[in-house]
Coordinates of C-alpha atoms in Angstrom, one line a residue:
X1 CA 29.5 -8.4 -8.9
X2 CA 26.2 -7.6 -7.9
X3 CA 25.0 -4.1 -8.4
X4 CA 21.8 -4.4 -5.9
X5 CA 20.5 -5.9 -3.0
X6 CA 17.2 -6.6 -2.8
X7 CA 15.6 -7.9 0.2
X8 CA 12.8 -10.8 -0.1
X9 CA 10.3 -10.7 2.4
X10 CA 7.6 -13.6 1.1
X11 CA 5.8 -13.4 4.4
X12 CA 2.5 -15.4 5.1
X13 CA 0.3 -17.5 3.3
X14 CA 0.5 -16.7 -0.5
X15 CA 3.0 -14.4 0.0
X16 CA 5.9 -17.2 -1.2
X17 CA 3.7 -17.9 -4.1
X18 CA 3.6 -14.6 -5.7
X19 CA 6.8 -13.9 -5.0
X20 CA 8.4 -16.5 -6.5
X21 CA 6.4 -16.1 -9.6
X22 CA 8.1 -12.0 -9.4
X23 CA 11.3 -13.3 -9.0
X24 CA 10.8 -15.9 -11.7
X25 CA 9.9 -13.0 -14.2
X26 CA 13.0 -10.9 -12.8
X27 CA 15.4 -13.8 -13.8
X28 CA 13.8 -13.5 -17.4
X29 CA 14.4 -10.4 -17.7
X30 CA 18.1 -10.7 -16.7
X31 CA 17.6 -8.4 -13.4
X32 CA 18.5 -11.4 -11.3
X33 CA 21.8 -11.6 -13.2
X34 CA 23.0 -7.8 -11.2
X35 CA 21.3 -8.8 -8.0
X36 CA 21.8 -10.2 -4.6
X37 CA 18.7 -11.4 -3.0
X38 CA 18.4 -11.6 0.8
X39 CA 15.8 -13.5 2.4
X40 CA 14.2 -12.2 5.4
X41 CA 11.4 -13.3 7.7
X42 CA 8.2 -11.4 8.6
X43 CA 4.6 -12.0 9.4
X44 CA 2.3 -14.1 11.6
X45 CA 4.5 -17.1 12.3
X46 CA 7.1 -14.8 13.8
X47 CA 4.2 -12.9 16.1
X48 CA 3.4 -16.7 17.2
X49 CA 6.5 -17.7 18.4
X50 CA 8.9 -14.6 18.8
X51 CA 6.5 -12.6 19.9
X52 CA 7.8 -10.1 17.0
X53 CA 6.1 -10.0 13.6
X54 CA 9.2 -8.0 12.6
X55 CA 12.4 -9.1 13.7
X56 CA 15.5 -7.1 14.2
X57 CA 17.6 -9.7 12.2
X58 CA 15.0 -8.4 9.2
X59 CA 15.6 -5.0 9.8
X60 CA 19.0 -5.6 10.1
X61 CA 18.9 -6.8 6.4
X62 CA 16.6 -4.0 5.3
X63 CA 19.3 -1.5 6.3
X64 CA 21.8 -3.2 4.2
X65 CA 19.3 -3.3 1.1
X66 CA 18.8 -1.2 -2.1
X67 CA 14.9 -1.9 -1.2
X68 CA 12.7 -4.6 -0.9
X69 CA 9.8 -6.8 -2.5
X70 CA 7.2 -8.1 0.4
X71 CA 4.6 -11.0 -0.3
X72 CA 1.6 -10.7 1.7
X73 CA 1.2 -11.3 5.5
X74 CA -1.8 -12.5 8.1
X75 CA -2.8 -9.7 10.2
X76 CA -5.2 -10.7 13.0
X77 CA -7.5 -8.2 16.0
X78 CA -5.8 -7.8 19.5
X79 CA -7.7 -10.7 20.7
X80 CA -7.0 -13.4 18.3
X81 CA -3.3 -12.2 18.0
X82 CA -2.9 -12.4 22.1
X83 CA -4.4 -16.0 21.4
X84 CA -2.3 -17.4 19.4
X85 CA 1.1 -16.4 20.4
X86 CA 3.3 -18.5 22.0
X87 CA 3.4 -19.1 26.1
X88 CA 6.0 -18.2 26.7
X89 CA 5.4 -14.6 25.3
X90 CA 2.1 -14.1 27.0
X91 CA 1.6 -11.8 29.6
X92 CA 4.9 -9.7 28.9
X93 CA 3.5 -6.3 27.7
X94 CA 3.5 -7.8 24.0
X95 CA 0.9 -6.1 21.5
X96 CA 0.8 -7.2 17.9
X97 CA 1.2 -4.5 15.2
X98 CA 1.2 -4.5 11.3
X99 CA 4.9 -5.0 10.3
X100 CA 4.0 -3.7 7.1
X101 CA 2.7 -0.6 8.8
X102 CA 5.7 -0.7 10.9
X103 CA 8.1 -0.8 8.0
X104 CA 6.5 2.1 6.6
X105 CA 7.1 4.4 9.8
X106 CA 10.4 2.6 10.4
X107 CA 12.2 3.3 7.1
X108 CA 10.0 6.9 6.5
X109 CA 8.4 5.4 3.4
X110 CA 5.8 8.4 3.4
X111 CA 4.6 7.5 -0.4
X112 CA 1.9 4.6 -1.0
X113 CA 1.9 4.8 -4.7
X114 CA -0.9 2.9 -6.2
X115 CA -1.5 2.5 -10.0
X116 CA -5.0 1.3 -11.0
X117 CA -4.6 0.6 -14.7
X118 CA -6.8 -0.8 -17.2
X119 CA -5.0 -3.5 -19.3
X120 CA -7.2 -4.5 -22.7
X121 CA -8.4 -8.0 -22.7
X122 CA -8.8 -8.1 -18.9
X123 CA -12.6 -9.7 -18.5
X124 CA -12.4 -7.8 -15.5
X125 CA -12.2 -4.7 -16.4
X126 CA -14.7 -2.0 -15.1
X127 CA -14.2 -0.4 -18.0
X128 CA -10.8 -0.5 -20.7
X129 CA -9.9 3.5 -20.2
X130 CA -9.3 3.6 -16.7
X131 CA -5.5 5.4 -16.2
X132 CA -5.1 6.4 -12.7
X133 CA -2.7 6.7 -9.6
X134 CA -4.0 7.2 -5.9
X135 CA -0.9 8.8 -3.3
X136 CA -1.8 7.4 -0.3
X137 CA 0.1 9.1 3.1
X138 CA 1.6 6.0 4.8
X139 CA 2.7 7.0 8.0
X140 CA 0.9 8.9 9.7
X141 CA -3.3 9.3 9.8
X142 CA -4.8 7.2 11.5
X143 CA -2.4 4.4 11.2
X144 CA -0.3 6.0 13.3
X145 CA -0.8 4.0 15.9
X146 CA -1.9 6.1 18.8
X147 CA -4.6 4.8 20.6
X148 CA -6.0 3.5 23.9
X149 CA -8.6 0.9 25.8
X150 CA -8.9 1.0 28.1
X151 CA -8.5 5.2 28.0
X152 CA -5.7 6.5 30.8
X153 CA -6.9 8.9 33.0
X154 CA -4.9 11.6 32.3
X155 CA -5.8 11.4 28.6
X156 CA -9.1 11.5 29.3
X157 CA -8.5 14.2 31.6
X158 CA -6.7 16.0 29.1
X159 CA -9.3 15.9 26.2
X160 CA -12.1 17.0 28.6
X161 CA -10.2 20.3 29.6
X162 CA -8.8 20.7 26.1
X163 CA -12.0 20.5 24.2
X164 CA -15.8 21.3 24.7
X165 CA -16.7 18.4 22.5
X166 CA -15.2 15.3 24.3
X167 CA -16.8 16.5 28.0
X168 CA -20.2 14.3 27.0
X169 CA -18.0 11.2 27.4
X170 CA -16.7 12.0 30.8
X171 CA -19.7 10.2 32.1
X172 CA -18.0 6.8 30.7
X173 CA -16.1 4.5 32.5
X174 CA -12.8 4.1 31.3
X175 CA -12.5 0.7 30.3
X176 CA -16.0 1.6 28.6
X177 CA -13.9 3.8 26.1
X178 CA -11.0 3.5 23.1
X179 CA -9.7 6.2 21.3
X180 CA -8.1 5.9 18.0
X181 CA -6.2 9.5 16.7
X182 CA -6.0 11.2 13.7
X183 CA -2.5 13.2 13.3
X184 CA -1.5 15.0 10.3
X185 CA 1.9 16.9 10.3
X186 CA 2.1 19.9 7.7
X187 CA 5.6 18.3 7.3
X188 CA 3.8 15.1 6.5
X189 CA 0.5 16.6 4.3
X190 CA 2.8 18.6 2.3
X191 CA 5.0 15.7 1.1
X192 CA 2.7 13.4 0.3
X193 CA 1.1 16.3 -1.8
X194 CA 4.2 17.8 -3.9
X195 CA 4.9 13.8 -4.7
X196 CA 1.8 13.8 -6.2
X197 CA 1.8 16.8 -8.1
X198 CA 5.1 16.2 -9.4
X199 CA 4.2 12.5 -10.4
X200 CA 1.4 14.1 -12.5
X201 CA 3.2 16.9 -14.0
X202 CA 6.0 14.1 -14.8
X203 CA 3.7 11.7 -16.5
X204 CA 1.3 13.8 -18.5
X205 CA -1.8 13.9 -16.0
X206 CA -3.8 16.7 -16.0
X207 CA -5.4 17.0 -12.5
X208 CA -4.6 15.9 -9.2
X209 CA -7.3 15.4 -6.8
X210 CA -7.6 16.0 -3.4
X211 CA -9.6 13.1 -1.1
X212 CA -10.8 14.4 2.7
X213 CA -13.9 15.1 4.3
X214 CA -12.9 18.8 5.7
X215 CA -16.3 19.5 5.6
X216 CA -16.7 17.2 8.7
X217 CA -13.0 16.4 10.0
X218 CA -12.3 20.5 9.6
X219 CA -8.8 20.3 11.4
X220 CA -6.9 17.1 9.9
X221 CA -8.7 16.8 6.2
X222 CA -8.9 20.6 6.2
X223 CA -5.3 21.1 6.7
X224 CA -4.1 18.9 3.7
X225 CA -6.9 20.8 1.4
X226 CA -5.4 24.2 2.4
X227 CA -2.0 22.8 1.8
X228 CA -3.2 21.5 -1.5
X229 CA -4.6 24.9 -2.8
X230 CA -1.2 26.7 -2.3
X231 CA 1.2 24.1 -3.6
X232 CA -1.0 23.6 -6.9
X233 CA 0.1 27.1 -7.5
X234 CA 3.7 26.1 -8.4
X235 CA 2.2 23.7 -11.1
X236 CA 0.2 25.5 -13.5
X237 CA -0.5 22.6 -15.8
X238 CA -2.1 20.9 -13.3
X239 CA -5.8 21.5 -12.3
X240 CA -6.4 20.6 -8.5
X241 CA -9.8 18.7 -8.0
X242 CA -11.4 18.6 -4.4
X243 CA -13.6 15.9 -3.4
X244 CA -15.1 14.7 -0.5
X245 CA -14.4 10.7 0.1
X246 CA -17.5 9.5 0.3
X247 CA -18.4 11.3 -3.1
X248 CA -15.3 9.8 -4.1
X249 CA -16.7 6.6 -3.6
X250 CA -19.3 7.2 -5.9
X251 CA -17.8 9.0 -8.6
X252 CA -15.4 6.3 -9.2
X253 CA -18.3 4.3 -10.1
X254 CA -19.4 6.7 -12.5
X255 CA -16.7 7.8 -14.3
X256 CA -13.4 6.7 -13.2
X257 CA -12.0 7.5 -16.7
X258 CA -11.9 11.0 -15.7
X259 CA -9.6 10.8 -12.9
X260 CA -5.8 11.0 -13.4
X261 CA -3.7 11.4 -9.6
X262 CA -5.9 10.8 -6.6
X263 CA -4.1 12.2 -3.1
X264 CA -5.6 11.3 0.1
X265 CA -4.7 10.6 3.6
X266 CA -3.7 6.8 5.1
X267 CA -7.2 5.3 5.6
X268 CA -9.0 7.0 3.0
X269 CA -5.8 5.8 0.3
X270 CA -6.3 2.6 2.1
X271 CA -10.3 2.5 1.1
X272 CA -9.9 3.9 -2.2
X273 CA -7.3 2.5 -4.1
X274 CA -9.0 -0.9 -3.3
X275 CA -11.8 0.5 -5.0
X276 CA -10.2 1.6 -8.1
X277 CA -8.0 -1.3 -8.0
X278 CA -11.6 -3.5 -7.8
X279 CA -12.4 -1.5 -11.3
X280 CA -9.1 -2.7 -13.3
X281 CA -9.7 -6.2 -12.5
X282 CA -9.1 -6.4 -8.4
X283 CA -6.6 -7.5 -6.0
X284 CA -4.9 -9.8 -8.6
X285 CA -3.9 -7.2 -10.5
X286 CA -3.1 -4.1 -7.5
X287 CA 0.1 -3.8 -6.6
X288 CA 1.8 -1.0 -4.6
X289 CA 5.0 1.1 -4.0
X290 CA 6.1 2.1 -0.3
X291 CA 8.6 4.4 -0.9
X292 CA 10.6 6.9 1.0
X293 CA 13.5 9.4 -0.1
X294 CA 16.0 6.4 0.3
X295 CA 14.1 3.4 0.7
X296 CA 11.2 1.3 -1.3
X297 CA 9.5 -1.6 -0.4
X298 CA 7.3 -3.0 -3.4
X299 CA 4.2 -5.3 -2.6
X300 CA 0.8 -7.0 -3.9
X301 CA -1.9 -5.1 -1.8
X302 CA -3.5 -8.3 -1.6
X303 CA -3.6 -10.4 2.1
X304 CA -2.3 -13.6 2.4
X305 CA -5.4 -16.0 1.3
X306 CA -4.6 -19.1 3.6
X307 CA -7.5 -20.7 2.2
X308 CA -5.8 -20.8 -0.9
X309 CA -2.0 -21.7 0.5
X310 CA -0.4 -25.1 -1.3
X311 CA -2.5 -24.5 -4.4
X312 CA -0.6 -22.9 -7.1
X313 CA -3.5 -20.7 -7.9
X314 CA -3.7 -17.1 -6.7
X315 CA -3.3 -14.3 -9.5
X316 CA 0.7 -13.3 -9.5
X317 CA 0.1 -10.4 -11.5
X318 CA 0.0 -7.8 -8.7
X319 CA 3.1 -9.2 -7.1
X320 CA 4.9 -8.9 -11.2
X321 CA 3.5 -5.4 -11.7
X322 CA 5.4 -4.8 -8.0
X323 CA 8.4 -5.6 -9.2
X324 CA 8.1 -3.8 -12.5
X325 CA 7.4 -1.0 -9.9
X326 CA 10.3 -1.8 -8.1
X327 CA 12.9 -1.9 -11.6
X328 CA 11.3 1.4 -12.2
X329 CA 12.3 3.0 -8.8
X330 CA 15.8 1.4 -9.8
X331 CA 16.0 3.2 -12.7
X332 CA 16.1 0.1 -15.0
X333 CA 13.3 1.5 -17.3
X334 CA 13.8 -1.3 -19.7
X335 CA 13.4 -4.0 -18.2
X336 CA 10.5 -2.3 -16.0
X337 CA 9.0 -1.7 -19.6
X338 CA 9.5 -5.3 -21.3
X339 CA 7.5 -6.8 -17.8
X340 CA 4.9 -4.1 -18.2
X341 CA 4.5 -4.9 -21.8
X342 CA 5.0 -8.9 -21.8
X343 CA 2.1 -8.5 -19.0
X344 CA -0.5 -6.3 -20.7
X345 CA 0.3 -9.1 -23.8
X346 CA -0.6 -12.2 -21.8
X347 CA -3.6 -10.3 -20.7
X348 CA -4.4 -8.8 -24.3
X349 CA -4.1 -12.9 -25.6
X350 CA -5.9 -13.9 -23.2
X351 CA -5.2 -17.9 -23.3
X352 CA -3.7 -17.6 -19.7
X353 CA -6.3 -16.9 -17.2
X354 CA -6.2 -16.9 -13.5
X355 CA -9.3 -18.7 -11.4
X356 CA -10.3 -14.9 -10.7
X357 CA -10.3 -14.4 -14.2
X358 CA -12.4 -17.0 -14.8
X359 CA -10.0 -19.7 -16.6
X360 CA -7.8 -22.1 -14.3
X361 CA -4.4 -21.2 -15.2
X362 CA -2.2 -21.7 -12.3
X363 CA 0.4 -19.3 -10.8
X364 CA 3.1 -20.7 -11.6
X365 CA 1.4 -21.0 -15.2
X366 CA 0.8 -17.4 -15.3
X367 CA 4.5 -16.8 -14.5
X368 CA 5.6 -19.0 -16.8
X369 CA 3.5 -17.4 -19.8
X370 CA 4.7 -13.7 -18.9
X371 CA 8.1 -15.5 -19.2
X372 CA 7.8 -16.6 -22.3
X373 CA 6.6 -13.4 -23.8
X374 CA 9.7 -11.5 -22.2
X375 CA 11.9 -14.2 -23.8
X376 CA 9.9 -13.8 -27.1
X377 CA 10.2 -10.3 -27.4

């Protein structure tokens, strides 16, 4: 009998690639031997010709799931997306939105956990002592969702009597403006916070840093900075950092080794865990947690490469290290740790090399080499 369910959401492009290669290590490790995997469908080829990028049936599945492992899917603008839908869908009200993004609001998967780790032997690597996490707030920020273009009247109306600030845009037609919000929740700030602090206190990190601009956006970014200064207090191990993003930018350039837990908001975690990732080898290797007080959905923070679909080539590490995340979350530690360490051994050995690591071992070849260091082991 099966003692998870795990839904499989391969999505677009690559997506199937690197997630066969995860599940491929899974059955080494003997998780696939507890498991029931449930195949669901997301991405672009649903948005063309459903007119739904995530369907209900998919949701459906979700709901009866332990959590799930996602691929990679196409996201496209407004125009393009209206484009290429299908006929019969067009002119119904229909407006294409990240089903990732949805997910994450759906299911209240408030945590973007994003390890950037430096594994030895990588020829990729920034530098080999780089160790740290970035706790990205996933659902709100301003990936929330709430905008407008053209601009309604009455919110237009609104902002103009509400604030001094927006009246030098009342001049402006309003299909001549779009307005994209920024909304933090305390409720929202201070989770996203305490799950960082506790994460470092948990696994030996000795500051947690705080990523905003409140010098600039005072209200949203200076609201999680106040928040930050009087939760640190229940964690006196912990030495609370505060830097501004674009500083951030730099100073992970300059000494990333010094930087344990990095908190920010949505499109700042967005922005800077690519960067870190970029120091500890780059997409190939960046994988992320989406997780919630009762849900997780584990994913490669890569895109869905379609110019390299049908070629067995992409890097499947980030999509491994996902579901290494994903065992953790699960509680199987062991196996979590014998992926981990048959990964960081492959790497280490360095006769299996991905195109982006400059050799030409495929992804299936990469798979098969992280197998046979679990099986060795």
């Amino acid at each position: 009998m099966s003692n998870y369910k795990i839904c499989v959401l391969p999505g677009d492009g690559i997506g199937v690639d690197v997630v066969d290669a995860a599940i491929k290590v899974l059955d080494t490790v003997g998780f696939s031997n507890q498991v029931e995997y449930l195949y669901g469908d997301i991405g672009w080829e649903f948005w063309k010709t459903e007119g739904n990028p995530l369907p209900d049936r998919t949701i459906d599945l979700l709901k009866e799931s332990n959590c799930a492992l996602f691929g990679a899917i196409t996201s496209k603008p407004k125009e393009e997306a209206d484009a290429e839908l299908d006929p019969r869908f067009k002119n119904k009200g229909l407006i294409y939105f990240s089903p990732i993004v949805k997910l994450r609001q759906l299911f209240d998967l408030y945590i973007n956990l994003r390890p950037c780790k430096a594994y030895l032997g990588n020829p990729l690597n920034y530098r080999d002592d780089i160790d740290l996490v970035v706790f990205r707030e996933n659902t709100e920020g301003l990936y929330s969702g709430v905008e407008w273009h053209p601009v309604p009247e009455a919110v237009m109306k609104a902002f103009i009597e509400n604030h001094p600030r927006a009246k030098r845009f009342g001049d402006f037609a309003l299909e001549d403006l779009a307005i994209s919000t920024r909304i933090f929740t305390r409720k929202g700030v201070k989770r996203i916070l305490k799950a960082s602090m506790e994460y470092a206190n948990e696994f030996g990190y000795k500051t947690v840093t705080v990523v905003e601009k409140p010098n600039v956006i005072r209200e949203t970014s200076g609201l999680m900075v106040r928040e930050a200064r009087t939760l640190i207090k229940n964690y006196p191990s912990l030495e609370l950092w505060e830097t501004n993003i674009d500083a951030m930018a730099m100073w992970l350039i300059k000494n990333p080794q010094d930087y344990g837990v990095l908190v920010t908001s949505n499109m700042f975690g967005d922005i800077i865990s690519d960067e870190a990732a970029q120091l500890v080898g780059g997409l190939g290797f960046a994988r992320s947690g989406n997780i919630g007080d009762n849900m997780a959905v584990f994913e490669p923070t890569h895109g869905s490469a379609p110019k390299y679909v049908g070629q067995n080539k992409v890097n499947p590490i980030a999509t491994i290290l996902a579901a290494k995340m994903m065992l953790d979350w699960l509680n199987e530690k062991e196996m979590a740790q014998q992926v981990e360490q048959a990964v960081a051994e492959v790497i280490k050995e360095g006769n299996a090399r991905t195109y982006d690591m400059g050799g030409n071992t495929s992804t299936t070849g990469m798979a098969d080499a992280i197998c046979s260091r679990i099986e060795k082991s």
